[in-house]
PDB file of C-alpha atoms and ligand atoms in Angstrom:
ATOM      1  CA  MET A   1      -0.078  -0.081  -0.153  1.00 35.00           C
ATOM      2  CA  ALA A   2       1.409   3.399  -0.975  1.00 34.00           C
ATOM      3  CA  THR A   3       1.968   5.621   2.256  1.00 33.00           C
ATOM      4  CA  SER A   4       0.377   8.774   3.021  1.00 36.00           C
ATOM      5  CA  PRO A   5       2.526  11.483   2.380  1.00 35.00           C
ATOM      6  CA  SER A   6       3.816  13.579   5.504  1.00 35.00           C
ATOM      7  CA  ALA A   7       2.034  16.865   6.523  1.00 35.00           C
ATOM      8  CA  ASN A   8       4.084  20.045   6.516  1.00 35.00           C
ATOM      9  CA  PRO A   9       4.618  21.140  10.274  1.00 34.00           C
ATOM     10  CA  SER A  10       1.279  22.797  11.235  1.00 42.00           C
ATOM     11  CA  SER A  11       1.230  26.439  11.526  1.00 41.00           C
ATOM     12  CA  VAL A  12      -1.653  29.149  11.458  1.00 44.00           C
ATOM     13  CA  GLU A  13      -1.505  32.720  11.002  1.00 49.00           C
ATOM     14  CA  PRO A  14      -3.391  34.373  13.579  1.00 50.00           C
ATOM     15  CA  THR A  15      -5.320  37.559  12.931  1.00 53.00           C
ATOM     16  CA  SER A  16      -7.005  39.438  15.954  1.00 50.00           C
ATOM     17  CA  LYS A  17      -9.392  42.010  14.935  1.00 51.00           C
ATOM     18  CA  GLY A  18     -12.578  43.297  16.321  1.00 64.00           C
ATOM     19  CA  ASN A  19     -14.096  40.822  18.801  1.00 79.00           C
ATOM     20  CA  LYS A  20     -12.758  37.606  17.507  1.00 88.00           C
ATOM     21  CA  THR A  21      -9.492  35.852  16.831  1.00 92.00           C
ATOM     22  CA  ILE A  22      -9.481  34.107  13.318  1.00 94.00           C
ATOM     23  CA  LEU A  23      -7.029  31.441  12.497  1.00 95.00           C
ATOM     24  CA  VAL A  24      -6.559  30.301   8.844  1.00 96.00           C
ATOM     25  CA  ALA A  25      -5.705  26.547   8.171  1.00 96.00           C
ATOM     26  CA  GLU A  26      -2.352  26.022   6.686  1.00 95.00           C
ATOM     27  CA  HIS A  27      -3.542  24.154   3.654  1.00 95.00           C
ATOM     28  CA  ALA A  28      -6.665  25.624   2.115  1.00 95.00           C
ATOM     29  CA  GLY A  29      -8.081  26.742  -1.121  1.00 94.00           C
ATOM     30  CA  PHE A  30      -7.164  25.994  -4.675  1.00 94.00           C
ATOM     31  CA  CYS A  31      -5.170  22.789  -5.171  1.00 96.00           C
ATOM     32  CA  HIS A  32      -2.696  22.381  -7.939  1.00 95.00           C
ATOM     33  CA  GLY A  33      -5.314  20.485 -10.195  1.00 96.00           C
ATOM     34  CA  VAL A  34      -8.070  22.811  -9.729  1.00 95.00           C
ATOM     35  CA  LYS A  35      -5.407  26.034 -10.190  1.00 95.00           C
ATOM     36  CA  ARG A  36      -4.161  24.266 -13.381  1.00 96.00           C
ATOM     37  CA  ALA A  37      -7.637  23.687 -15.066  1.00 96.00           C
ATOM     38  CA  VAL A  38      -9.150  27.145 -14.194  1.00 95.00           C
ATOM     39  CA  GLU A  39      -6.055  28.897 -15.742  1.00 95.00           C
ATOM     40  CA  ASN A  40      -5.460  26.918 -18.545  1.00 95.00           C
ATOM     41  CA  THR A  41      -9.364  27.292 -19.542  1.00 96.00           C
ATOM     42  CA  LEU A  42      -9.678  30.805 -18.992  1.00 95.00           C
ATOM     43  CA  LYS A  43      -6.378  31.122 -21.267  1.00 95.00           C
ATOM     44  CA  LEU A  44      -8.071  29.174 -23.713  1.00 95.00           C
ATOM     45  CA  GLY A  45     -11.033  31.344 -23.703  1.00 93.00           C
ATOM     46  CA  ASP A  46      -9.311  34.440 -23.951  1.00 93.00           C
ATOM     47  CA  GLU A  47      -6.559  32.952 -26.795  1.00 93.00           C
ATOM     48  CA  SER A  48      -8.873  30.676 -28.751  1.00 93.00           C
ATOM     49  CA  ASP A  49     -11.012  32.097 -31.927  1.00 93.00           C
ATOM     50  CA  LYS A  50     -13.101  28.975 -31.131  1.00 95.00           C
ATOM     51  CA  LYS A  51     -15.853  29.003 -28.638  1.00 96.00           C
ATOM     52  CA  VAL A  52     -14.913  26.992 -25.514  1.00 97.00           C
ATOM     53  CA  TYR A  53     -17.353  24.293 -23.874  1.00 97.00           C
ATOM     54  CA  VAL A  54     -16.907  22.472 -20.650  1.00 96.00           C
ATOM     55  CA  ILE A  55     -18.552  19.228 -20.146  1.00 94.00           C
ATOM     56  CA  GLY A  56     -19.975  19.189 -16.770  1.00 92.00           C
ATOM     57  CA  LYS A  57     -18.523  21.512 -14.125  1.00 92.00           C
ATOM     58  CA  LEU A  58     -15.075  22.103 -14.331  1.00 93.00           C
ATOM     59  CA  ILE A  59     -14.655  22.158 -10.552  1.00 92.00           C
ATOM     60  CA  HIS A  60     -17.465  22.187  -7.942  1.00 89.00           C
ATOM     61  CA  ASN A  61     -17.357  25.672  -7.238  1.00 92.00           C
ATOM     62  CA  GLN A  62     -20.481  27.644  -8.699  1.00 92.00           C
ATOM     63  CA  GLN A  63     -18.935  31.115  -7.965  1.00 92.00           C
ATOM     64  CA  VAL A  64     -16.058  30.220 -10.580  1.00 93.00           C
ATOM     65  CA  ILE A  65     -18.424  28.438 -13.054  1.00 93.00           C
ATOM     66  CA  ASP A  66     -20.374  31.874 -12.986  1.00 93.00           C
ATOM     67  CA  GLN A  67     -17.107  33.719 -13.674  1.00 92.00           C
ATOM     68  CA  MET A  68     -16.256  31.653 -16.621  1.00 93.00           C
ATOM     69  CA  GLY A  69     -19.957  31.912 -17.945  1.00 93.00           C
ATOM     70  CA  GLU A  70     -19.188  35.860 -18.036  1.00 92.00           C
ATOM     71  CA  LYS A  71     -16.030  35.369 -20.093  1.00 92.00           C
ATOM     72  CA  GLU A  72     -18.386  33.051 -22.446  1.00 93.00           C
ATOM     73  CA  ILE A  73     -16.960  29.734 -21.551  1.00 95.00           C
ATOM     74  CA  VAL A  74     -19.963  27.452 -21.770  1.00 95.00           C
ATOM     75  CA  THR A  75     -20.901  24.657 -19.206  1.00 95.00           C
ATOM     76  CA  VAL A  76     -22.941  21.963 -20.628  1.00 95.00           C
ATOM     77  CA  SER A  77     -24.058  18.672 -19.368  1.00 93.00           C
ATOM     78  CA  SER A  78     -23.226  16.560 -22.512  1.00 93.00           C
ATOM     79  CA  LEU A  79     -21.348  16.649 -25.719  1.00 95.00           C
ATOM     80  CA  ASP A  80     -24.427  16.704 -27.795  1.00 95.00           C
ATOM     81  CA  GLU A  81     -24.765  20.705 -26.667  1.00 96.00           C
ATOM     82  CA  VAL A  82     -21.202  20.770 -28.288  1.00 96.00           C
ATOM     83  CA  PRO A  83     -21.288  22.030 -31.748  1.00 96.00           C
ATOM     84  CA  ALA A  84     -18.714  21.113 -34.474  1.00 96.00           C
ATOM     85  CA  GLY A  85     -15.768  23.719 -34.815  1.00 96.00           C
ATOM     86  CA  SER A  86     -15.529  24.324 -31.114  1.00 97.00           C
ATOM     87  CA  ILE A  87     -13.195  23.005 -28.165  1.00 96.00           C
ATOM     88  CA  CYS A  88     -14.722  20.852 -25.483  1.00 96.00           C
ATOM     89  CA  VAL A  89     -12.770  20.874 -21.941  1.00 96.00           C
ATOM     90  CA  VAL A  90     -12.507  17.738 -20.021  1.00 95.00           C
ATOM     91  CA  ARG A  91     -13.372  18.632 -16.386  1.00 94.00           C
ATOM     92  CA  THR A  92     -10.619  18.099 -13.571  1.00 95.00           C
ATOM     93  CA  HIS A  93     -12.629  15.298 -12.210  1.00 95.00           C
ATOM     94  CA  GLY A  94     -12.047  13.330 -15.624  1.00 96.00           C
ATOM     95  CA  ALA A  95     -14.443  11.751 -18.181  1.00 95.00           C
ATOM     96  CA  PRO A  96     -15.010   8.247 -19.585  1.00 95.00           C
ATOM     97  CA  PRO A  97     -12.692   7.825 -22.661  1.00 94.00           C
ATOM     98  CA  GLU A  98     -15.205   7.529 -25.359  1.00 94.00           C
ATOM     99  CA  ILE A  99     -16.009  11.597 -24.732  1.00 93.00           C
ATOM    100  CA  VAL A 100     -12.313  12.059 -26.640  1.00 92.00           C
ATOM    101  CA  SER A 101     -13.166   9.663 -29.506  1.00 93.00           C
ATOM    102  CA  GLN A 102     -16.679  11.053 -30.006  1.00 96.00           C
ATOM    103  CA  ALA A 103     -15.752  14.616 -29.824  1.00 96.00           C
ATOM    104  CA  GLU A 104     -12.969  14.167 -32.395  1.00 93.00           C
ATOM    105  CA  ALA A 105     -15.630  12.155 -34.645  1.00 95.00           C
ATOM    106  CA  LYS A 106     -17.932  15.170 -34.471  1.00 94.00           C
ATOM    107  CA  GLY A 107     -14.969  17.656 -35.231  1.00 96.00           C
ATOM    108  CA  VAL A 108     -14.365  19.292 -31.952  1.00 97.00           C
ATOM    109  CA  ASP A 109     -11.091  19.873 -30.416  1.00 96.00           C
ATOM    110  CA  VAL A 110     -10.573  18.503 -26.878  1.00 96.00           C
ATOM    111  CA  SER A 111      -8.564  20.109 -24.293  1.00 96.00           C
ATOM    112  CA  ASP A 112      -7.942  17.940 -21.248  1.00 95.00           C
ATOM    113  CA  ALA A 113      -8.124  19.332 -17.820  1.00 95.00           C
ATOM    114  CA  THR A 114      -8.467  16.033 -16.054  1.00 96.00           C
ATOM    115  CA  CYS A 115      -6.098  16.532 -12.578  1.00 97.00           C
ATOM    116  CA  PRO A 116      -3.003  14.337 -12.712  1.00 97.00           C
ATOM    117  CA  ASP A 117      -3.951  12.733  -9.824  1.00 97.00           C
ATOM    118  CA  VAL A 118      -7.218  11.703 -11.429  1.00 98.00           C
ATOM    119  CA  ARG A 119      -5.383  10.237 -14.112  1.00 98.00           C
ATOM    120  CA  LEU A 120      -3.206   8.478 -11.573  1.00 98.00           C
ATOM    121  CA  VAL A 121      -6.258   6.660 -10.018  1.00 98.00           C
ATOM    122  CA  GLN A 122      -7.352   5.926 -13.525  1.00 98.00           C
ATOM    123  CA  ASN A 123      -4.237   4.121 -14.374  1.00 98.00           C
ATOM    124  CA  LYS A 124      -4.106   2.177 -11.121  1.00 98.00           C
ATOM    125  CA  ALA A 125      -7.658   0.824 -11.682  1.00 98.00           C
ATOM    126  CA  ILE A 126      -6.738  -0.162 -15.274  1.00 98.00           C
ATOM    127  CA  GLN A 127      -3.533  -1.972 -13.792  1.00 98.00           C
ATOM    128  CA  LEU A 128      -5.661  -3.764 -11.406  1.00 98.00           C
ATOM    129  CA  ALA A 129      -7.998  -4.822 -13.874  1.00 98.00           C
ATOM    130  CA  GLU A 130      -5.468  -5.914 -16.413  1.00 98.00           C
ATOM    131  CA  GLU A 131      -3.985  -8.008 -13.629  1.00 98.00           C
ATOM    132  CA  GLY A 132      -7.294  -9.952 -13.284  1.00 97.00           C
ATOM    133  CA  TYR A 133      -8.151  -8.414  -9.661  1.00 98.00           C
ATOM    134  CA  THR A 134     -11.934  -7.516  -8.804  1.00 98.00           C
ATOM    135  CA  VAL A 135     -11.406  -3.783  -8.474  1.00 98.00           C
ATOM    136  CA  VAL A 136     -13.176  -2.113  -5.803  1.00 98.00           C
ATOM    137  CA  VAL A 137     -13.293   1.719  -6.085  1.00 98.00           C
ATOM    138  CA  VAL A 138     -14.071   3.577  -2.774  1.00 97.00           C
ATOM    139  CA  GLY A 139     -15.931   6.504  -3.442  1.00 95.00           C
ATOM    140  CA  LYS A 140     -19.619   8.062  -4.552  1.00 93.00           C
ATOM    141  CA  GLU A 141     -20.891   6.008  -7.650  1.00 93.00           C
ATOM    142  CA  ASP A 142     -22.297   8.981  -9.331  1.00 93.00           C
ATOM    143  CA  HIS A 143     -19.683  11.302  -8.764  1.00 93.00           C
ATOM    144  CA  PRO A 144     -17.972  12.443 -12.211  1.00 94.00           C
ATOM    145  CA  GLU A 145     -14.443  11.184 -10.981  1.00 96.00           C
ATOM    146  CA  ILE A 146     -15.605   7.746 -10.248  1.00 97.00           C
ATOM    147  CA  VAL A 147     -17.690   7.515 -13.432  1.00 96.00           C
ATOM    148  CA  GLY A 148     -14.503   8.392 -15.155  1.00 97.00           C
ATOM    149  CA  ILE A 149     -12.324   5.934 -13.352  1.00 98.00           C
ATOM    150  CA  THR A 150     -14.785   2.911 -13.842  1.00 97.00           C
ATOM    151  CA  ALA A 151     -15.381   3.612 -17.359  1.00 97.00           C
ATOM    152  CA  HIS A 152     -11.477   3.781 -18.099  1.00 97.00           C
ATOM    153  CA  ALA A 153     -10.834   0.414 -16.043  1.00 97.00           C
ATOM    154  CA  GLY A 154     -14.130  -0.911 -17.783  1.00 96.00           C
ATOM    155  CA  GLU A 155     -12.408  -0.799 -21.137  1.00 96.00           C
ATOM    156  CA  VAL A 156     -10.098  -3.639 -19.912  1.00 97.00           C
ATOM    157  CA  ASN A 157     -11.457  -7.168 -21.280  1.00 96.00           C
ATOM    158  CA  GLY A 158     -13.138  -8.868 -18.660  1.00 95.00           C
ATOM    159  CA  ALA A 159     -12.841  -6.161 -16.053  1.00 97.00           C
ATOM    160  CA  ARG A 160     -14.984  -6.360 -12.932  1.00 97.00           C
ATOM    161  CA  ILE A 161     -15.289  -3.240 -11.568  1.00 97.00           C
ATOM    162  CA  ILE A 162     -17.430  -2.042  -8.620  1.00 97.00           C
ATOM    163  CA  THR A 163     -17.923   1.168  -6.343  1.00 97.00           C
ATOM    164  CA  ILE A 164     -18.455   0.969  -2.676  1.00 96.00           C
ATOM    165  CA  ASN A 165     -18.920   3.894  -0.220  1.00 93.00           C
ATOM    166  CA  HIS A 166     -19.738   2.281   3.195  1.00 91.00           C
ATOM    167  CA  PRO A 167     -18.361  -0.967   4.566  1.00 91.00           C
ATOM    168  CA  ASP A 168     -22.049  -2.067   4.713  1.00 92.00           C
ATOM    169  CA  ASP A 169     -22.311  -2.167   1.367  1.00 94.00           C
ATOM    170  CA  ILE A 170     -19.433  -4.464   0.644  1.00 94.00           C
ATOM    171  CA  LYS A 171     -21.477  -7.957   0.763  1.00 93.00           C
ATOM    172  CA  ALA A 172     -24.086  -6.877  -1.244  1.00 94.00           C
ATOM    173  CA  ARG A 173     -22.082  -5.043  -3.840  1.00 95.00           C
ATOM    174  CA  LEU A 174     -19.465  -8.179  -4.239  1.00 95.00           C
ATOM    175  CA  GLN A 175     -22.164 -10.660  -4.572  1.00 94.00           C
ATOM    176  CA  GLY A 176     -21.699 -12.991  -7.594  1.00 94.00           C
ATOM    177  CA  LEU A 177     -17.982 -11.543  -8.249  1.00 95.00           C
ATOM    178  CA  PRO A 178     -14.861 -13.471  -7.548  1.00 96.00           C
ATOM    179  CA  THR A 179     -13.494 -12.115  -4.329  1.00 96.00           C
ATOM    180  CA  ARG A 180     -10.135 -14.146  -4.047  1.00 96.00           C
ATOM    181  CA  ARG A 181      -8.092 -11.252  -5.625  1.00 97.00           C
ATOM    182  CA  ILE A 182      -9.348  -7.805  -5.255  1.00 98.00           C
ATOM    183  CA  GLY A 183      -7.786  -4.369  -5.967  1.00 98.00           C
ATOM    184  CA  VAL A 184      -8.538  -1.284  -4.404  1.00 98.00           C
ATOM    185  CA  VAL A 185      -8.226   2.320  -5.328  1.00 98.00           C
ATOM    186  CA  SER A 186      -9.538   5.066  -3.951  1.00 97.00           C
ATOM    187  CA  GLN A 187     -11.717   8.290  -4.988  1.00 96.00           C
ATOM    188  CA  THR A 188      -8.674  11.327  -4.657  1.00 96.00           C
ATOM    189  CA  THR A 189     -10.998  13.188  -2.219  1.00 92.00           C
ATOM    190  CA  GLN A 190     -11.926  10.195   0.077  1.00 92.00           C
ATOM    191  CA  MET A 191     -11.632  10.483   3.911  1.00 89.00           C
ATOM    192  CA  GLU A 192      -8.431   8.722   4.953  1.00 90.00           C
ATOM    193  CA  GLU A 193     -10.493   6.934   7.900  1.00 90.00           C
ATOM    194  CA  THR A 194     -13.086   5.621   5.753  1.00 91.00           C
ATOM    195  CA  PHE A 195     -10.656   4.390   3.171  1.00 95.00           C
ATOM    196  CA  PHE A 196      -8.762   2.361   5.815  1.00 95.00           C
ATOM    197  CA  GLN A 197     -12.002   0.900   7.236  1.00 95.00           C
ATOM    198  CA  MET A 198     -13.076  -0.311   3.765  1.00 96.00           C
ATOM    199  CA  VAL A 199      -9.691  -1.789   3.124  1.00 97.00           C
ATOM    200  CA  LYS A 200      -9.653  -3.738   6.574  1.00 96.00           C
ATOM    201  CA  GLU A 201     -12.997  -5.078   5.909  1.00 96.00           C
ATOM    202  CA  LEU A 202     -12.217  -6.166   2.168  1.00 96.00           C
ATOM    203  CA  SER A 203      -9.103  -7.821   3.807  1.00 96.00           C
ATOM    204  CA  LYS A 204     -11.488 -10.127   5.655  1.00 95.00           C
ATOM    205  CA  VAL A 205     -13.004 -11.112   2.298  1.00 94.00           C
ATOM    206  CA  ALA A 206     -10.198 -11.328  -0.079  1.00 96.00           C
ATOM    207  CA  LYS A 207      -7.219 -13.995  -0.048  1.00 96.00           C
ATOM    208  CA  GLU A 208      -5.173 -11.465  -1.996  1.00 97.00           C
ATOM    209  CA  LEU A 209      -5.584  -7.895  -1.478  1.00 98.00           C
ATOM    210  CA  LYS A 210      -3.742  -5.382  -3.448  1.00 98.00           C
ATOM    211  CA  VAL A 211      -4.145  -1.456  -2.369  1.00 98.00           C
ATOM    212  CA  PHE A 212      -3.397   1.748  -3.744  1.00 98.00           C
ATOM    213  CA  ASN A 213      -4.132   4.763  -1.391  1.00 97.00           C
ATOM    214  CA  THR A 214      -4.948   7.009  -4.298  1.00 97.00           C
ATOM    215  CA  ILE A 215      -6.218   9.741  -1.657  1.00 96.00           C
ATOM    216  CA  CYS A 216      -4.241  12.864  -3.384  1.00 95.00           C
ATOM    217  CA  PRO A 217      -1.763  14.710  -1.350  1.00 95.00           C
ATOM    218  CA  ALA A 218      -4.005  18.073  -1.553  1.00 94.00           C
ATOM    219  CA  THR A 219      -6.884  16.265   0.135  1.00 92.00           C
ATOM    220  CA  TYR A 220      -4.368  14.713   2.659  1.00 92.00           C
ATOM    221  CA  PHE A 221      -3.025  17.906   3.501  1.00 95.00           C
ATOM    222  CA  ARG A 222      -6.227  19.882   3.814  1.00 94.00           C
ATOM    223  CA  GLN A 223      -8.056  17.219   5.923  1.00 93.00           C
ATOM    224  CA  ASN A 224      -5.037  17.118   8.504  1.00 94.00           C
ATOM    225  CA  ALA A 225      -4.700  20.802   8.272  1.00 96.00           C
ATOM    226  CA  ALA A 226      -8.554  21.457   9.286  1.00 96.00           C
ATOM    227  CA  ALA A 227      -8.585  18.737  11.739  1.00 95.00           C
ATOM    228  CA  GLU A 228      -5.811  20.352  13.765  1.00 95.00           C
ATOM    229  CA  LEU A 229      -7.132  23.642  13.436  1.00 96.00           C
ATOM    230  CA  ALA A 230     -10.658  22.208  14.856  1.00 96.00           C
ATOM    231  CA  SER A 231      -9.212  21.132  17.780  1.00 95.00           C
ATOM    232  CA  LYS A 232      -7.883  24.634  18.649  1.00 94.00           C
ATOM    233  CA  VAL A 233     -10.964  26.765  17.989  1.00 96.00           C
ATOM    234  CA  ASP A 234     -14.718  27.338  19.079  1.00 96.00           C
ATOM    235  CA  PHE A 235     -15.950  27.456  15.574  1.00 97.00           C
ATOM    236  CA  MET A 236     -14.981  26.241  12.055  1.00 97.00           C
ATOM    237  CA  VAL A 237     -15.995  27.871   9.013  1.00 97.00           C
ATOM    238  CA  VAL A 238     -15.599  25.513   6.045  1.00 97.00           C
ATOM    239  CA  ILE A 239     -15.788  27.242   2.689  1.00 97.00           C
ATOM    240  CA  GLY A 240     -16.546  25.557  -0.674  1.00 96.00           C
ATOM    241  CA  GLY A 241     -19.119  24.360  -3.020  1.00 93.00           C
ATOM    242  CA  LYS A 242     -21.862  22.211  -1.618  1.00 93.00           C
ATOM    243  CA  MET A 243     -21.420  19.607  -4.193  1.00 89.00           C
ATOM    244  CA  SER A 244     -17.551  19.591  -3.296  1.00 89.00           C
ATOM    245  CA  SER A 245     -16.784  16.178  -1.899  1.00 87.00           C
ATOM    246  CA  ASN A 246     -13.456  17.082  -0.371  1.00 91.00           C
ATOM    247  CA  THR A 247     -15.356  20.329   1.118  1.00 94.00           C
ATOM    248  CA  THR A 248     -18.256  18.163   2.776  1.00 94.00           C
ATOM    249  CA  HIS A 249     -15.486  15.738   4.391  1.00 91.00           C
ATOM    250  CA  LEU A 250     -13.665  19.071   5.971  1.00 95.00           C
ATOM    251  CA  ALA A 251     -16.755  19.847   7.380  1.00 95.00           C
ATOM    252  CA  ASP A 252     -17.455  16.272   8.661  1.00 94.00           C
ATOM    253  CA  LEU A 253     -13.850  16.107   9.918  1.00 93.00           C
ATOM    254  CA  CYS A 254     -14.251  19.457  11.937  1.00 95.00           C
ATOM    255  CA  LYS A 255     -17.458  18.169  13.679  1.00 93.00           C
ATOM    256  CA  THR A 256     -15.826  14.833  14.119  1.00 91.00           C
ATOM    257  CA  GLU A 257     -13.185  16.710  16.518  1.00 91.00           C
ATOM    258  CA  GLY A 258     -16.248  18.088  18.357  1.00 94.00           C
ATOM    259  CA  THR A 259     -16.018  21.470  17.189  1.00 95.00           C
ATOM    260  CA  GLN A 260     -19.155  23.236  15.734  1.00 96.00           C
ATOM    261  CA  ALA A 261     -18.707  23.903  11.987  1.00 96.00           C
ATOM    262  CA  ILE A 262     -20.442  25.688   9.196  1.00 97.00           C
ATOM    263  CA  HIS A 263     -20.323  24.566   5.376  1.00 97.00           C
ATOM    264  CA  VAL A 264     -20.810  28.000   3.334  1.00 97.00           C
ATOM    265  CA  GLU A 265     -20.166  29.067  -0.534  1.00 96.00           C
ATOM    266  CA  THR A 266     -20.127  32.625   0.645  1.00 96.00           C
ATOM    267  CA  TYR A 267     -19.653  34.632   3.523  1.00 96.00           C
ATOM    268  CA  LYS A 268     -23.557  35.524   2.865  1.00 96.00           C
ATOM    269  CA  GLU A 269     -24.640  32.784   4.563  1.00 97.00           C
ATOM    270  CA  LEU A 270     -22.671  33.445   7.809  1.00 96.00           C
ATOM    271  CA  GLU A 271     -25.133  36.233   8.663  1.00 93.00           C
ATOM    272  CA  GLY A 272     -27.023  35.442  11.509  1.00 89.00           C
ATOM    273  CA  CYS A 273     -24.898  32.331  12.548  1.00 92.00           C
ATOM    274  CA  GLN A 274     -25.545  32.060  16.494  1.00 92.00           C
ATOM    275  CA  GLY A 275     -22.598  29.408  16.761  1.00 92.00           C
ATOM    276  CA  LEU A 276     -20.371  32.023  15.009  1.00 94.00           C
ATOM    277  CA  MET A 277     -21.544  34.962  16.936  1.00 93.00           C
ATOM    278  CA  ASP A 278     -20.640  33.392  20.260  1.00 92.00           C
ATOM    279  CA  ALA A 279     -17.287  32.110  19.070  1.00 95.00           C
ATOM    280  CA  LYS A 280     -14.251  33.780  20.204  1.00 93.00           C
ATOM    281  CA  VAL A 281     -11.671  31.866  18.356  1.00 95.00           C
ATOM    282  CA  VAL A 282     -12.646  31.167  14.685  1.00 96.00           C
ATOM    283  CA  GLY A 283     -11.123  28.802  12.438  1.00 97.00           C
ATOM    284  CA  VAL A 284     -11.357  28.894   8.418  1.00 97.00           C
ATOM    285  CA  THR A 285     -10.400  26.301   5.923  1.00 97.00           C
ATOM    286  CA  ALA A 286     -11.604  25.689   2.447  1.00 97.00           C
ATOM    287  CA  GLY A 287     -11.947  23.045  -0.154  1.00 95.00           C
ATOM    288  CA  ALA A 288      -9.636  22.459  -2.902  1.00 95.00           C
ATOM    289  CA  SER A 289     -11.762  24.081  -5.503  1.00 94.00           C
ATOM    290  CA  THR A 290     -12.531  27.486  -3.275  1.00 96.00           C
ATOM    291  CA  PRO A 291     -10.809  30.603  -5.020  1.00 95.00           C
ATOM    292  CA  ASP A 292      -8.718  32.902  -2.879  1.00 94.00           C
ATOM    293  CA  TRP A 293     -11.200  35.954  -3.373  1.00 94.00           C
ATOM    294  CA  ILE A 294     -13.902  33.827  -1.584  1.00 95.00           C
ATOM    295  CA  ILE A 295     -11.774  33.056   1.281  1.00 96.00           C
ATOM    296  CA  GLU A 296     -10.946  36.607   1.623  1.00 95.00           C
ATOM    297  CA  GLU A 297     -14.557  37.692   1.481  1.00 96.00           C
ATOM    298  CA  VAL A 298     -15.231  35.381   4.471  1.00 96.00           C
ATOM    299  CA  ILE A 299     -12.319  36.585   6.575  1.00 94.00           C
ATOM    300  CA  ASP A 300     -13.177  40.248   5.815  1.00 93.00           C
ATOM    301  CA  TYR A 301     -16.715  39.452   7.263  1.00 94.00           C
ATOM    302  CA  LEU A 302     -15.289  37.748  10.055  1.00 93.00           C
ATOM    303  CA  LYS A 303     -13.165  40.571  10.880  1.00 90.00           C
ATOM    304  CA  SER A 304     -16.096  42.910  10.721  1.00 89.00           C
ATOM    305  CA  LEU A 305     -18.153  41.069  13.655  1.00 88.00           C
TER     306      LEU A 305
HETATM  307  S1  SF4 B   1      -8.302  17.798  -4.876  1.00 85.44           S
HETATM  308 FE1  SF4 B   1      -6.699  16.420  -5.709  1.00 85.44          FE
HETATM  309  S2  SF4 B   1      -7.488  15.279  -7.362  1.00 85.44           S
HETATM  310 FE2  SF4 B   1      -8.846  16.824  -7.014  1.00 85.44          FE
HETATM  311  S3  SF4 B   1      -8.132  18.457  -8.506  1.00 85.44           S
HETATM  312 FE3  SF4 B   1      -7.023  18.709  -6.537  1.00 85.44          FE
HETATM  313  S4  SF4 B   1      -5.172  17.532  -6.624  1.00 85.44           S
HETATM  314 FE4  SF4 B   1      -6.537  17.128  -8.290  1.00 85.44          FE
END
């Protein structure tokens, strides 16, 4: 099993203003995969004479999607909505491989913004399928990243791939499949604890278990920094899209630390929050798809209290 990367020594930058002390997590906001995808897509929109479409949300942050829309970068739900002669961007979460061939057959250029860490999971799942393992992907079945991973591995002849998001589902999901040799990968934004719990349960079923811990380093660092900060503050503000798995997990982790936490997309959702009003020390963290300007707006709001 690949080991988790080491977190940097934790440090937070305290800001004492008004009535509250505000502490910001050491790792918060845009990760390298999201930054790369957003910058490249905006550049494409500025420089290309072709119209740019993104199939599905480029990242799970509606405010960033709205900004791209203002620059006439259009988010669509399927390739059917992308006309010939334009460019379609594959989102950070990746996509099934047939999207690329279908786009090319239609006369649409493809710009692939799949995060390299997601590509790694796709490749590990393909490897496990080629080696004849029953492949278990730990994650949410309908999440676009998982849809892409299972589609890539599904191209291997005779591949057997299932998705599991809770240990209680293991038995039912493996029903009728060979379980002697099981290979495991994870959604990049999975909670470590959930992943390890799943591996432990699968080890009771399989004779041979091959595990790739494919939780990405950005997720690992954000989760650890959030948990550490949550243990030091009265209240946590977790900023990011409501559809963002990694942000949702950050909020869950803070609550696991026994700290009150609220998950917001913008500062406006903090208005009238009693737990926040009562707190003296407030921690701030943000998911990997949250831009700096939204984090800064939240901090400015907290300073005003
Ligand atoms: S959270 Fe991880 S996998 Fe997802 S885009 Fe960021 S670096 Fe890539």
